[in-house]
Short mmCIF file of C-alpha atoms in Angstrom, two decimals:
data_model
loop_
_atom_site.label_atom_id
_atom_site.label_comp_id
_atom_site.label_asym_id
_atom_site.label_seq_id
_atom_site.Cartn_x
_atom_site.Cartn_y
_atom_site.Cartn_z
CA MET K 93 -7.18 -14.24 1.44
CA ILE K 94 -6.28 -17.80 0.50
CA ILE K 95 -2.56 -18.29 -0.20
CA LEU K 96 -1.36 -21.55 -1.77
CA LEU K 97 2.32 -22.42 -1.41
CA ASN K 98 3.10 -24.93 -4.14
CA GLY K 99 6.36 -26.82 -4.61
CA PRO K 100 8.25 -30.07 -4.16
CA LEU K 101 9.20 -31.77 -0.93
CA GLY K 102 11.85 -30.01 1.14
CA ILE K 103 11.66 -26.65 -0.63
CA GLY K 104 10.40 -24.83 2.46
CA LYS K 105 6.62 -24.70 2.05
CA THR K 106 5.86 -25.48 5.69
CA THR K 107 8.57 -23.18 7.05
CA LEU K 108 7.31 -20.28 4.94
CA ALA K 109 3.66 -21.09 5.70
CA ASP K 110 4.33 -21.07 9.46
CA ALA K 111 6.19 -17.77 9.22
CA LEU K 112 3.42 -16.19 7.12
CA MET K 113 0.73 -17.41 9.50
CA GLU K 114 2.57 -15.78 12.39
CA SER K 115 2.87 -12.52 10.43
CA ILE K 116 -0.73 -12.18 9.20
CA ASP K 117 -3.54 -11.41 11.66
CA GLN K 118 -6.52 -13.79 11.73
CA CYS K 119 -4.59 -16.40 9.74
CA VAL K 120 -4.61 -20.20 9.77
CA MET K 121 -1.90 -22.42 8.28
CA LEU K 122 -3.13 -25.69 6.76
CA ASP K 123 -0.43 -28.19 5.81
CA GLY K 124 -1.52 -30.46 2.97
CA ASP K 125 0.80 -33.30 3.97
CA SER K 126 -0.64 -33.37 7.48
CA LEU K 127 -4.23 -33.16 6.27
CA VAL K 128 -3.88 -36.21 4.02
CA ALA K 129 -1.78 -38.25 6.48
CA ALA K 130 -3.86 -41.31 7.27
CA ASN K 131 -3.37 -45.03 7.65
CA PRO K 132 -4.41 -46.53 5.34
CA GLU K 133 -3.72 -43.81 2.79
CA PRO K 134 -6.73 -42.26 1.07
CA THR K 135 -7.26 -43.72 -2.40
CA ASP K 136 -7.25 -40.23 -3.88
CA GLY K 137 -5.04 -38.02 -1.74
CA LEU K 138 -5.82 -34.81 -3.62
CA GLU K 139 -9.59 -35.38 -3.42
CA HIS K 140 -9.17 -36.07 0.30
CA LEU K 141 -7.18 -32.86 0.73
CA HIS K 142 -9.56 -30.65 -1.26
CA SER K 143 -12.68 -32.03 0.46
CA THR K 144 -11.01 -31.59 3.87
CA LEU K 145 -10.07 -28.00 3.04
CA SER K 146 -13.68 -27.41 1.92
CA LEU K 147 -14.74 -28.35 5.46
CA LEU K 148 -11.96 -26.58 7.36
CA VAL K 149 -12.09 -23.17 5.69
CA PRO K 150 -15.77 -22.50 6.59
CA HIS K 151 -15.13 -23.88 10.10
CA TYR K 152 -12.27 -21.44 10.69
CA ARG K 153 -14.20 -18.59 9.02
CA LYS K 154 -17.01 -19.09 11.58
CA LEU K 155 -14.37 -18.70 14.29
CA GLY K 156 -13.30 -15.34 12.84
CA TYR K 157 -10.25 -16.30 10.79
CA GLN K 158 -9.98 -14.47 7.48
CA HIS K 159 -6.73 -15.66 5.91
CA PHE K 160 -5.47 -19.13 5.03
CA VAL K 161 -2.02 -20.31 4.03
CA ILE K 162 -2.16 -23.78 2.46
CA ALA K 163 1.06 -25.69 1.72
CA HIS K 164 1.07 -28.67 -0.66
CA ILE K 165 2.16 -29.72 -4.15
CA TRP K 166 -0.20 -29.25 -7.07
CA THR K 167 1.18 -30.49 -10.39
CA SER K 168 -1.48 -29.22 -12.80
CA GLN K 169 -3.60 -26.16 -13.39
CA GLU K 170 -6.69 -28.38 -13.15
CA GLN K 171 -5.81 -29.37 -9.58
CA ILE K 172 -5.42 -25.73 -8.52
CA ASP K 173 -8.62 -24.76 -10.37
CA ASP K 174 -10.50 -27.56 -8.57
CA LEU K 175 -9.54 -26.15 -5.18
CA ARG K 176 -10.29 -22.60 -6.33
CA ARG K 177 -13.81 -23.70 -7.41
CA ARG K 178 -14.44 -25.48 -4.11
CA LEU K 179 -13.47 -22.37 -2.13
CA ALA K 180 -15.01 -19.81 -4.54
CA SER K 181 -18.06 -19.16 -2.35
CA TYR K 182 -15.82 -17.43 0.21
CA ASP K 183 -15.07 -14.60 -2.21
CA ALA K 184 -11.48 -14.54 -1.01
CA ASP K 185 -8.46 -13.21 -2.85
CA PHE K 186 -6.94 -16.51 -4.06
CA ARG K 187 -3.16 -16.40 -4.65
CA CYS K 188 -0.91 -19.28 -5.61
CA PHE K 189 2.89 -19.23 -5.45
CA LEU K 190 5.21 -21.81 -7.00
CA LEU K 191 8.23 -21.92 -4.72
CA THR K 192 11.50 -22.21 -6.62
CA LEU K 193 15.00 -23.19 -5.57
CA PRO K 194 17.93 -24.72 -7.47
CA THR K 195 17.88 -28.52 -7.27
CA GLU K 196 21.21 -28.68 -5.40
CA GLU K 197 19.91 -26.38 -2.64
CA ASN K 198 16.65 -28.33 -2.42
CA LEU K 199 18.66 -31.55 -1.90
CA LYS K 200 20.84 -29.87 0.75
CA ARG K 201 17.74 -28.86 2.68
CA ILE K 202 16.38 -32.40 2.55
CA ASN K 203 19.68 -33.84 3.77
CA ARG K 204 19.95 -31.22 6.53
CA ARG K 205 16.49 -31.93 7.92
CA ALA K 206 16.99 -35.70 7.65
CA SER K 207 19.83 -35.51 10.16
CA GLY K 208 17.38 -34.39 12.85
CA ARG K 209 14.70 -37.01 12.27
CA ALA K 210 14.11 -40.15 14.30
CA VAL K 211 13.08 -42.19 11.24
CA ASP K 212 15.47 -42.46 8.30
CA GLU K 213 13.41 -41.46 5.27
CA ILE K 214 16.20 -39.92 3.22
CA ASP K 215 16.01 -42.41 0.33
CA PHE K 216 12.25 -41.98 0.12
CA GLU K 217 12.53 -38.19 0.26
CA LEU K 218 15.27 -37.99 -2.38
CA HIS K 219 13.23 -40.22 -4.71
CA THR K 220 10.06 -38.21 -4.01
CA VAL K 221 11.65 -34.80 -4.61
CA ALA K 222 13.07 -36.02 -7.93
CA GLU K 223 9.61 -37.21 -9.01
CA GLU K 224 7.89 -34.03 -7.83
CA ARG K 225 10.38 -31.72 -9.51
CA GLU K 226 9.91 -33.67 -12.75
CA MET K 227 6.10 -33.39 -12.48
CA LEU K 228 6.37 -29.64 -11.91
CA LYS K 229 8.78 -29.29 -14.83
CA ARG K 230 6.25 -31.04 -17.08
CA GLY K 231 3.78 -28.36 -15.99
CA THR K 232 5.96 -25.63 -17.50
CA GLY K 233 3.83 -23.28 -19.53
CA VAL K 234 0.76 -23.71 -17.31
CA ASP K 235 -0.03 -21.63 -14.27
CA LEU K 236 1.20 -23.54 -11.22
CA GLY K 237 1.57 -20.30 -9.29
CA GLU K 238 3.55 -17.09 -9.33
CA PRO K 239 7.24 -18.08 -9.19
CA PHE K 240 8.73 -17.21 -5.81
CA ASP K 241 12.42 -17.86 -5.12
CA VAL K 242 12.90 -19.23 -1.59
CA SER K 243 16.68 -19.14 -1.40
CA ALA K 244 16.76 -16.34 1.22
CA SER K 245 16.20 -16.58 4.98
CA PRO K 246 12.62 -17.06 6.27
CA LEU K 247 12.47 -13.46 7.58
CA VAL K 248 13.49 -12.02 4.20
CA LEU K 249 11.04 -14.35 2.42
CA VAL K 250 8.13 -13.41 4.66
CA ASN K 251 8.75 -9.69 4.13
CA ALA K 252 9.02 -10.20 0.36
CA MET K 253 5.85 -12.26 0.22
CA LEU K 254 3.90 -9.83 2.41
CA ALA K 255 4.97 -7.05 0.05
CA GLN K 256 3.91 -9.09 -2.97
CA LEU K 257 0.54 -9.75 -1.31
CA GLY K 258 0.11 -6.07 -0.46
CA LEU K 259 0.19 -6.84 3.28
CA CYS K 260 3.31 -4.92 4.28
CA GLN K 261 3.46 -4.21 7.97
#
């Protein structure tokens, strides 16, 4: 199974991805932000991410892993379809979820996590989340993933997502 967690900065993609990875046997969590982090930045971050995932998934499959949780932001159906095509040879159940949360709560989460960081990136993050939410809003009417409200606690969210995936424990 390949599970994409789609959504803007600070919505909880990484937190949910970590919790899912810990709850699903033979599972690897791949964080899109970490996979494209490079200095200098790749000219095409999404191409860099998708080509990296195309290398990592078969590598982990050879090691016996069967499930992948990938957290990133995809703002168009074409971007998601590109990744789906690149990973199609693995004949995996491919599920994409668009994480949702009211804007005010998303901003609270960003502010809360900023207080624990060594580098002050709050202005950058607030600007970025506004841009990303706008890009996702423009994608309304296209399939950016099954809507999944992330306003509950991580434990409740994991249980709800496992149920939705048919992986109840």
